[in-house]
PDB file of C-alpha atoms and ligand atoms in Angstrom:
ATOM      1  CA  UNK A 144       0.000   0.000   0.000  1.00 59.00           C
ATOM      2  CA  UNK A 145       2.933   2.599   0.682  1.00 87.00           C
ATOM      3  CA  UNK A 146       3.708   1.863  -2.734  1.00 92.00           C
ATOM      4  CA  UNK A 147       1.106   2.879  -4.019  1.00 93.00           C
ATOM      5  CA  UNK A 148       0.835   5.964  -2.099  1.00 93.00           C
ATOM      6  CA  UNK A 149       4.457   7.104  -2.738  1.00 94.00           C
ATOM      7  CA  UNK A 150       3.837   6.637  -6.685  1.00 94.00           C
ATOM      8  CA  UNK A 151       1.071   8.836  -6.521  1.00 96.00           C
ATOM      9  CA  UNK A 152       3.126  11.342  -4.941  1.00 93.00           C
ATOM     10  CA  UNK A 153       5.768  10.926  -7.484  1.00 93.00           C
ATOM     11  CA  UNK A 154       3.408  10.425 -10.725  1.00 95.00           C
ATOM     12  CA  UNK A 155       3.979  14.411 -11.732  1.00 95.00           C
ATOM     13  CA  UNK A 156       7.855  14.384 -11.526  1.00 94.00           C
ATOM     14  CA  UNK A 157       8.265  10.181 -12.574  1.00 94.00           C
ATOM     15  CA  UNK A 158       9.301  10.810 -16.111  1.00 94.00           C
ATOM     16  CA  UNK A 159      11.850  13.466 -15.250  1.00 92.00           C
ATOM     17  CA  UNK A 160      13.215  10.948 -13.155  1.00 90.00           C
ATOM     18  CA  UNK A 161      13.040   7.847 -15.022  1.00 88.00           C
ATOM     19  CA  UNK A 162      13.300   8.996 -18.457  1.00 86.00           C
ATOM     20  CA  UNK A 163      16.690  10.075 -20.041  1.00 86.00           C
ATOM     21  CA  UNK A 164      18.972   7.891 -19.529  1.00 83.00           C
ATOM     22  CA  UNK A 165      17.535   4.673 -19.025  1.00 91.00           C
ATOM     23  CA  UNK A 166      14.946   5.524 -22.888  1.00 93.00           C
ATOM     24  CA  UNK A 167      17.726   3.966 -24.397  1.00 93.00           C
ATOM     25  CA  UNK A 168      17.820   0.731 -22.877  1.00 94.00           C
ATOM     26  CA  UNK A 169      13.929   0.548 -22.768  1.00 95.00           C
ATOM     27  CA  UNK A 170      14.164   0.840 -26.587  1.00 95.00           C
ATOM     28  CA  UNK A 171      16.953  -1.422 -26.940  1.00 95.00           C
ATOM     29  CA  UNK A 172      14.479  -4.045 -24.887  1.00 96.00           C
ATOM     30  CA  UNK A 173      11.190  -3.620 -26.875  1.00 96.00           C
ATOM     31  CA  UNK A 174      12.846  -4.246 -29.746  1.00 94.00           C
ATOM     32  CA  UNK A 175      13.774  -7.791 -28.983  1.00 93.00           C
ATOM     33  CA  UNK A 176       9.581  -8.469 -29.566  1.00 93.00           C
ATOM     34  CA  UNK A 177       9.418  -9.350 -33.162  1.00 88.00           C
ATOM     35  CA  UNK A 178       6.232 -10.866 -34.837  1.00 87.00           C
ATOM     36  CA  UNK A 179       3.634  -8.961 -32.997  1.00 90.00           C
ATOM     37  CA  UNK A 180       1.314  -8.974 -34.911  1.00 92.00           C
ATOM     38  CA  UNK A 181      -2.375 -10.015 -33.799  1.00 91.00           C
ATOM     39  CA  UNK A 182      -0.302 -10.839 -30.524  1.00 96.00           C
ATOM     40  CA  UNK A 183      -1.946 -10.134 -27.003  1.00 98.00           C
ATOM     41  CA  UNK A 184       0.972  -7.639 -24.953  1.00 98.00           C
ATOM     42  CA  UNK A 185       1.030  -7.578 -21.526  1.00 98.00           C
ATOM     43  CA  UNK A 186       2.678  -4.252 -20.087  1.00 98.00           C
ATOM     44  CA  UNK A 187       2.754  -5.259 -16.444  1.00 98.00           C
ATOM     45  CA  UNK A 188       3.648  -2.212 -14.306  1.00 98.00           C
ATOM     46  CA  UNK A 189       3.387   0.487 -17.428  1.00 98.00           C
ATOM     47  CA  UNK A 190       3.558   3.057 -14.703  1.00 97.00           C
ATOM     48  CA  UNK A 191       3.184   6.339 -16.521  1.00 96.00           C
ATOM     49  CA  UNK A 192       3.576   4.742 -19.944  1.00 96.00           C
ATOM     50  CA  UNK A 193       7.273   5.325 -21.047  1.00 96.00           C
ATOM     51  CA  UNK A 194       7.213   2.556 -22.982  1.00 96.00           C
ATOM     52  CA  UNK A 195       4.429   3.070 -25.288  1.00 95.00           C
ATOM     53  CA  UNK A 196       6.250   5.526 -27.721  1.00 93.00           C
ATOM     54  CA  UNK A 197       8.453   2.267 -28.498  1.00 93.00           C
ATOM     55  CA  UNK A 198       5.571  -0.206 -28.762  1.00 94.00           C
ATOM     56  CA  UNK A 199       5.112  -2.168 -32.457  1.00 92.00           C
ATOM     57  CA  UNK A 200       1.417  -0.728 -33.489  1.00 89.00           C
ATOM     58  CA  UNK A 201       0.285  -4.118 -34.744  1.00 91.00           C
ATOM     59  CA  UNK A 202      -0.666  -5.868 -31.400  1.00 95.00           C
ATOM     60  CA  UNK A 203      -3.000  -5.832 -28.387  1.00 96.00           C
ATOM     61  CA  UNK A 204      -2.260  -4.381 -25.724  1.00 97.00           C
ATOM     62  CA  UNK A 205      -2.826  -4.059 -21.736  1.00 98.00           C
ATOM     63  CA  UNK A 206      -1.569  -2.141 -19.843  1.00 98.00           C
ATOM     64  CA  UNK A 207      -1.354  -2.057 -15.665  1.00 98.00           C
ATOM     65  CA  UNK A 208      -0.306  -0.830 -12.428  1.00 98.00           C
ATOM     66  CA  UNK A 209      -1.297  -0.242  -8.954  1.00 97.00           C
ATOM     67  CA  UNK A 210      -1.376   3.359  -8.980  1.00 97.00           C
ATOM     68  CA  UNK A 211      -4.139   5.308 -10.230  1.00 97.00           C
ATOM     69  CA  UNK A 212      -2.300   8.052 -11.106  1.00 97.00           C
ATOM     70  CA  UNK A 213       0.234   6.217 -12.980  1.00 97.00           C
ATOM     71  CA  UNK A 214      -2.368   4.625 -15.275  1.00 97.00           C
ATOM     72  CA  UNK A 215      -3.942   8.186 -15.911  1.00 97.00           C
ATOM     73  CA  UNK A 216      -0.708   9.230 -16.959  1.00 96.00           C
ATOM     74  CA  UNK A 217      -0.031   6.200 -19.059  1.00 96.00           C
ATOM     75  CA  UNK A 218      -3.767   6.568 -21.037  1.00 95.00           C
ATOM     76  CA  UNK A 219      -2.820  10.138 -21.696  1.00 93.00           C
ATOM     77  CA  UNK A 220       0.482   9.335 -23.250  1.00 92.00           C
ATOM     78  CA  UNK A 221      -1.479   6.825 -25.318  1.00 92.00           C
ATOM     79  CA  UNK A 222      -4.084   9.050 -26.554  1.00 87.00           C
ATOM     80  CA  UNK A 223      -2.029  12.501 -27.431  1.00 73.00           C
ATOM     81  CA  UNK A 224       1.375  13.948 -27.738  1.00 51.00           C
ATOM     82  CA  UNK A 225       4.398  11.608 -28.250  1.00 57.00           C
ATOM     83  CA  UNK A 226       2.129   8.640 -27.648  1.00 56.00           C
ATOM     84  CA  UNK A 227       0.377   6.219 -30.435  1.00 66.00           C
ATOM     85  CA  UNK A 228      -3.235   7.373 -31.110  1.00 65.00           C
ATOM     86  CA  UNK A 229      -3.113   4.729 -33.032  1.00 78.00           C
ATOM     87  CA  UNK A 230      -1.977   2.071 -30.569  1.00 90.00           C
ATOM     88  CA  UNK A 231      -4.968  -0.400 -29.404  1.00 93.00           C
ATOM     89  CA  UNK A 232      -4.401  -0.178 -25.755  1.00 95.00           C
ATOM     90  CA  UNK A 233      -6.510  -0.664 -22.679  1.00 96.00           C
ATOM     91  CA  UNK A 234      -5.614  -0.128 -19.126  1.00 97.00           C
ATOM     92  CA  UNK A 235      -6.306  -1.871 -16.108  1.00 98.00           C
ATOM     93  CA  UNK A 236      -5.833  -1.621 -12.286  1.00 98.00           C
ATOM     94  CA  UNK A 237      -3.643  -4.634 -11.442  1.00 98.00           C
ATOM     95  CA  UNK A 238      -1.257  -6.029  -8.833  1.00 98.00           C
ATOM     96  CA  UNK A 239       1.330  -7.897 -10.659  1.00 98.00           C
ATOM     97  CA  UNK A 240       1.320 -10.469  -8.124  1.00 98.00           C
ATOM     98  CA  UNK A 241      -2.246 -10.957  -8.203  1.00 98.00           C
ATOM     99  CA  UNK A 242      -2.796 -10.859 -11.838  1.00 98.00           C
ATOM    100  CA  UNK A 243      -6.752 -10.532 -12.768  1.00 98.00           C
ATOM    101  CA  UNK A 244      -6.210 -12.666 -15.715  1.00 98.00           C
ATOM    102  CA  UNK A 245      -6.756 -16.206 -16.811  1.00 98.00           C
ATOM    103  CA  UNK A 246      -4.058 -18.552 -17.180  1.00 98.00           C
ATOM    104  CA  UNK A 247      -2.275 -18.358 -20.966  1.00 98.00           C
ATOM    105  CA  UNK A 248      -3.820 -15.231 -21.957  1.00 98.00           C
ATOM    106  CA  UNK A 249      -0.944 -13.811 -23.231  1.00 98.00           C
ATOM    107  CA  UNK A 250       1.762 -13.920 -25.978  1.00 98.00           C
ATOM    108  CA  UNK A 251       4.198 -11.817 -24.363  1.00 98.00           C
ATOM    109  CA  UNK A 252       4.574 -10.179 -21.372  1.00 98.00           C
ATOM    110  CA  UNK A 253       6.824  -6.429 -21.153  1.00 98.00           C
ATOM    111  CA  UNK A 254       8.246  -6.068 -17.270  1.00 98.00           C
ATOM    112  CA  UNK A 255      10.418  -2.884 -16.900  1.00 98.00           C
ATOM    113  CA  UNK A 256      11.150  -1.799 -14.072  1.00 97.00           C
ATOM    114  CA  UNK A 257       8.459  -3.599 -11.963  1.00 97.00           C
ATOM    115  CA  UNK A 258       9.986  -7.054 -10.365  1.00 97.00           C
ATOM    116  CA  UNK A 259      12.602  -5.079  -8.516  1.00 95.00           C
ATOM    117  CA  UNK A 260       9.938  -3.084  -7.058  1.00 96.00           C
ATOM    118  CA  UNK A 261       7.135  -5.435  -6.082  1.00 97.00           C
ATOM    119  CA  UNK A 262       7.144  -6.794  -2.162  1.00 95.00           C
ATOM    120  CA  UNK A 263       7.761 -10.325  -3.735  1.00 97.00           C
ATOM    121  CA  UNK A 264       8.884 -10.431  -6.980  1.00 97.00           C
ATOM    122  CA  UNK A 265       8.930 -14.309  -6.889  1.00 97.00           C
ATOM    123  CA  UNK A 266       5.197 -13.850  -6.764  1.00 98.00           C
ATOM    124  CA  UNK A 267       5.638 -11.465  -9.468  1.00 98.00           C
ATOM    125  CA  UNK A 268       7.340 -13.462 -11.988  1.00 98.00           C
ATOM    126  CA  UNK A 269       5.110 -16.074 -11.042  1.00 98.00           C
ATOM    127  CA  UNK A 270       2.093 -14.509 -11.914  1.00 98.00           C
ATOM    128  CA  UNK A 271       3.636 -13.306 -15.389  1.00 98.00           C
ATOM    129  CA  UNK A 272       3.989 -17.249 -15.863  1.00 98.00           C
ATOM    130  CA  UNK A 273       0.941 -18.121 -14.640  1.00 98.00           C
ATOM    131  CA  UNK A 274      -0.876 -15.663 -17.751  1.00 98.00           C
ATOM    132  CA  UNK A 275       1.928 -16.346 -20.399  1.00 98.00           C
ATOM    133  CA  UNK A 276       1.295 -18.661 -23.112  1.00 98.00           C
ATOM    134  CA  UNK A 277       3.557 -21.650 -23.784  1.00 97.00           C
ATOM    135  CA  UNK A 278       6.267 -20.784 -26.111  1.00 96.00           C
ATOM    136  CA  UNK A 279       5.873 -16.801 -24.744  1.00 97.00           C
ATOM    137  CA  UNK A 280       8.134 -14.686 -23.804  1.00 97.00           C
ATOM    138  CA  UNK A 281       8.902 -12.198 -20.812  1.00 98.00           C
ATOM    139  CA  UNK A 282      10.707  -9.245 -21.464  1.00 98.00           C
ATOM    140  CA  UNK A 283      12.496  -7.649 -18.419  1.00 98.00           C
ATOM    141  CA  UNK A 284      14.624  -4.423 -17.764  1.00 97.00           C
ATOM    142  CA  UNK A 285      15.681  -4.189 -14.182  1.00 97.00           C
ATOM    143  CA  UNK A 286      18.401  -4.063 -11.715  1.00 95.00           C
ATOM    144  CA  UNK A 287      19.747  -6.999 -10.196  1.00 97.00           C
ATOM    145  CA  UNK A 288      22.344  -7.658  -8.225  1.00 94.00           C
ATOM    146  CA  UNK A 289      24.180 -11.334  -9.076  1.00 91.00           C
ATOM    147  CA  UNK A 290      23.992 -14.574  -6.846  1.00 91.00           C
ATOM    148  CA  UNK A 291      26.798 -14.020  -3.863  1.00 88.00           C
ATOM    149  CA  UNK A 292      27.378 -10.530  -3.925  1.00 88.00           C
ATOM    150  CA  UNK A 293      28.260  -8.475  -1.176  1.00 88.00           C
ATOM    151  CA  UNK A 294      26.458  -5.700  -2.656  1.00 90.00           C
ATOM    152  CA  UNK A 295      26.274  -4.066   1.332  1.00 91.00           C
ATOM    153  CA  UNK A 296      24.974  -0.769   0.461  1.00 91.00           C
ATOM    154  CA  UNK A 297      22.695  -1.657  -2.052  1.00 92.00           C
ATOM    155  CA  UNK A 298      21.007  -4.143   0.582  1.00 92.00           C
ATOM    156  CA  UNK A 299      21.169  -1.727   3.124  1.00 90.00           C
ATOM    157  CA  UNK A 300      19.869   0.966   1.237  1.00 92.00           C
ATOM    158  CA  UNK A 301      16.922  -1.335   0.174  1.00 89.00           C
ATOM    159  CA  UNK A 302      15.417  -1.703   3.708  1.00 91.00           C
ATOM    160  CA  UNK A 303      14.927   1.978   3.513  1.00 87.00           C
ATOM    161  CA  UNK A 304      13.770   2.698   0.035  1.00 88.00           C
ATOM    162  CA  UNK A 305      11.818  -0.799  -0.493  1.00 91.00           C
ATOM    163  CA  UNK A 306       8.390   0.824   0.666  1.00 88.00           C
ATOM    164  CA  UNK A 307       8.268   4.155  -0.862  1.00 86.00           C
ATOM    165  CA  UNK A 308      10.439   3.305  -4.428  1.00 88.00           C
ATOM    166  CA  UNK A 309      11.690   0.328  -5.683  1.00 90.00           C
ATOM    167  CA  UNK A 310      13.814  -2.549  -3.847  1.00 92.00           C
ATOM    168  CA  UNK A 311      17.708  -2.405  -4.502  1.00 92.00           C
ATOM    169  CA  UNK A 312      18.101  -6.222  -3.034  1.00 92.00           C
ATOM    170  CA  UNK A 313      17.193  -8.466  -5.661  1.00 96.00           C
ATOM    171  CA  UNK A 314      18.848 -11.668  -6.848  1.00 96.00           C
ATOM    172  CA  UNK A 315      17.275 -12.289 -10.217  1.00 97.00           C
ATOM    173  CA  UNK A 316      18.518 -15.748 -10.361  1.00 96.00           C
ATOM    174  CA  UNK A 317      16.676 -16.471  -6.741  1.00 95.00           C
ATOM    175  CA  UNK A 318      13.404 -14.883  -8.193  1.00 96.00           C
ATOM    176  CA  UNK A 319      13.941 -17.403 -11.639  1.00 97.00           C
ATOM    177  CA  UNK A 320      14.381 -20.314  -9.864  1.00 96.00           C
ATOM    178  CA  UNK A 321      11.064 -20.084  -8.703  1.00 94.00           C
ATOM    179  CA  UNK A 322       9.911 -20.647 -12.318  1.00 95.00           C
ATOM    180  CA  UNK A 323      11.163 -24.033 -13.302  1.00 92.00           C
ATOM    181  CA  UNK A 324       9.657 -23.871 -16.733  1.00 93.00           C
ATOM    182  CA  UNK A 325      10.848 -20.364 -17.697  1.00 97.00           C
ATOM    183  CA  UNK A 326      14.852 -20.459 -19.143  1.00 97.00           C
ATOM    184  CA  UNK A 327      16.871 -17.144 -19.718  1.00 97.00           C
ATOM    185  CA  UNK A 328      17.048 -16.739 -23.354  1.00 97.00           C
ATOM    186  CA  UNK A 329      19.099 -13.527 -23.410  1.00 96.00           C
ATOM    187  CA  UNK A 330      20.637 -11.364 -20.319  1.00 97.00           C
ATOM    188  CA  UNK A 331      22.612  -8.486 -20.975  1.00 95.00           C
ATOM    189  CA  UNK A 332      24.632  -6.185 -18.933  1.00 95.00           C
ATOM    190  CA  UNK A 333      22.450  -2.632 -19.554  1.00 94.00           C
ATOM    191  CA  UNK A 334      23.279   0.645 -17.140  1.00 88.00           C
ATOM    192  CA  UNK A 335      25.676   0.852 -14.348  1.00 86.00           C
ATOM    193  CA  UNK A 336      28.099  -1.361 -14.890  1.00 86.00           C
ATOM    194  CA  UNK A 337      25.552  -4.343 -15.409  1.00 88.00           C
ATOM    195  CA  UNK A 338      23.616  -3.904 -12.494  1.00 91.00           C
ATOM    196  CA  UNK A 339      20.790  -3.112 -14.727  1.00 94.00           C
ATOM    197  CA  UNK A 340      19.872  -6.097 -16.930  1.00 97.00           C
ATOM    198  CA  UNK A 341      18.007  -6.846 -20.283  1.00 97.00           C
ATOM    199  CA  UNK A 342      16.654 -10.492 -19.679  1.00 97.00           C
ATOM    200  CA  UNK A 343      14.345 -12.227 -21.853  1.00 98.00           C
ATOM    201  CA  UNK A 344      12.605 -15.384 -21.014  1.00 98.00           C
ATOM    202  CA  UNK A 345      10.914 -17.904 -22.814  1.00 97.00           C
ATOM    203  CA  UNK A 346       8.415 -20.436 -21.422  1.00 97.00           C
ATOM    204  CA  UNK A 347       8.786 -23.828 -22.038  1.00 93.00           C
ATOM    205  CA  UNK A 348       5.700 -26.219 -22.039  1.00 78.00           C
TER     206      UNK A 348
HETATM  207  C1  SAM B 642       9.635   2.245 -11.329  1.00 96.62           C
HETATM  208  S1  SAM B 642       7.974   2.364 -11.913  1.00 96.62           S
HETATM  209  C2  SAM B 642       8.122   1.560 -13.497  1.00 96.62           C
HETATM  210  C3  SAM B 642       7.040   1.978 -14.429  1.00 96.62           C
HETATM  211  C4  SAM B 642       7.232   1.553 -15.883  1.00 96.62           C
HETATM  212  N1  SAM B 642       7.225   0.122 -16.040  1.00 96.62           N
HETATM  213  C5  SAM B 642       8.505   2.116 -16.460  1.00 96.62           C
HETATM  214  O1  SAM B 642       9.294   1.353 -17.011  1.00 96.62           O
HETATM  215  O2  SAM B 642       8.695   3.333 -16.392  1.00 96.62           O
HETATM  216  C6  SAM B 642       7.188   1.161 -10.928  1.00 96.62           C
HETATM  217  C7  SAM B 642       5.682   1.073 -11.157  1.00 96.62           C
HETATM  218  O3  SAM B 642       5.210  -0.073 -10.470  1.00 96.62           O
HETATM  219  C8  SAM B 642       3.946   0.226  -9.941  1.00 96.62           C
HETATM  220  N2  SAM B 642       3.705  -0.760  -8.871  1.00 96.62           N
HETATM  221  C9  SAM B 642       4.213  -0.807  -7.622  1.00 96.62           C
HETATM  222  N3  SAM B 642       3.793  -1.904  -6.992  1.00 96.62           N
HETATM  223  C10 SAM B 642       2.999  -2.572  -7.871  1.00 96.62           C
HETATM  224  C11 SAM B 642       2.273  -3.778  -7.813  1.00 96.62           C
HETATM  225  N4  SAM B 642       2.269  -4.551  -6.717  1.00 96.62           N
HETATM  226  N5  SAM B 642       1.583  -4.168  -8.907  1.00 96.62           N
HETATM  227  C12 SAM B 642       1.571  -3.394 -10.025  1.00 96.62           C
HETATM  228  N6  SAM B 642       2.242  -2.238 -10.144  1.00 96.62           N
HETATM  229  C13 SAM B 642       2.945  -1.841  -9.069  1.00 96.62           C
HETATM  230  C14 SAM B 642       4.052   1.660  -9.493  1.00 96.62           C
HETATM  231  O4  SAM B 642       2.783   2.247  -9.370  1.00 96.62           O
HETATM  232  C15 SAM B 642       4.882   2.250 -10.631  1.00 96.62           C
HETATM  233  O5  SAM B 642       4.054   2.749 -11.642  1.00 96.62           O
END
């Protein structure tokens, strides 16, 4: 819930913070997705919407979050100025690890940004499986630290900033190996000396 709260705070100012530096890399990650079209997109945590600017126009999308005032700034981006008017897009409240969808609903699933900040992004991923089709794939841009790293301040600093931002703790490979049927298809180092990460994932029947 302080999530929540704490992204509605930060909704006007998010894409002065976020965007930049990291539009590169979120470029770079979207356009791993080839043959979209008629495929069902899942853009689980869209936040304010960065992403939609770099979205192919020939697939379905959904977009969704936890904040309201995210999503409102995510359908606006859609609908005017650099956004796609043209995009077929709906929104949707969500959790991302409670997703209100069946299971295989989707072709592909788009998570930037959003593991490393959910309470349990085990659960996350999970979910993200759970509504993936077989033979999908998850796209994810995030920071990670790597399996037995000291990584002190990062973990330190994540017991502070875990309920108002985004967690600074989390071993991707300890979130995966939750998922025995998804297998890393791609991981590459991205921003800060690899701490940020583009993974893809496929799913495996
Ligand atoms: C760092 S922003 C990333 C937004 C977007 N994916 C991007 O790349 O800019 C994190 C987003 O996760 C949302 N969020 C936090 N907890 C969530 C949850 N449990 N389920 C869904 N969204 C959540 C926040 O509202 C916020 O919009």
């Amino acid at each position: 819930m302080a999530l929540k709260h704490s992204y509605t705070l930060l909704a006007p100012i998010y894409d002065s913070l976020v965007s930049g530096p990291l539009d590169a890399y979120r470029a770079k990650s979207l356009s791993r997705i080839k043959e979209t079209t008629n495929k069902k997109i899942l853009i689980n945590g869209i936040g304010s919407g960065l992403d939609i600017p770099h979205l192919p126009d020939d697939a379905r999308y959904i977009g969704t979050d936890i904040t309201p005032a995210m999503l409102k700034r995510a359908k606006q981006r859609a609908s005017v100025g650099d956004g796609k008017p043209s995009l077929d897009i709906s929104f949707q409240l969500a959790d991302s690890q409670d997703l209100p969808f069946e299971d295989k609903s989707f072709d592909i699933v788009v998570m930037h940004l959003i593991l490393a900040v959910v309470p349990d992004p085990a659960l996350a991923l999970q979910e993200a499986n759970r509504v993936l089709k077989p033979g999908g794939n998850i796209y994810i841009f995030d920071k990670f630290i790597r399996p037995g790293q000291l990584a002190i301040v990062r973990r330190m600093l994540s017991i502070f900033i875990r309920h108002i931002a985004t967690r600074t703790d989390v071993v991707f490979e300890d979130v995966l190996s939750s998922c025995p049927k998804l297998e890393v298809t791609s991981d590459e180092p991205a921003l800060a000396k690899g701490w940020f990460r583009l993974i893809e994932l496929k799913k495996y029947n």
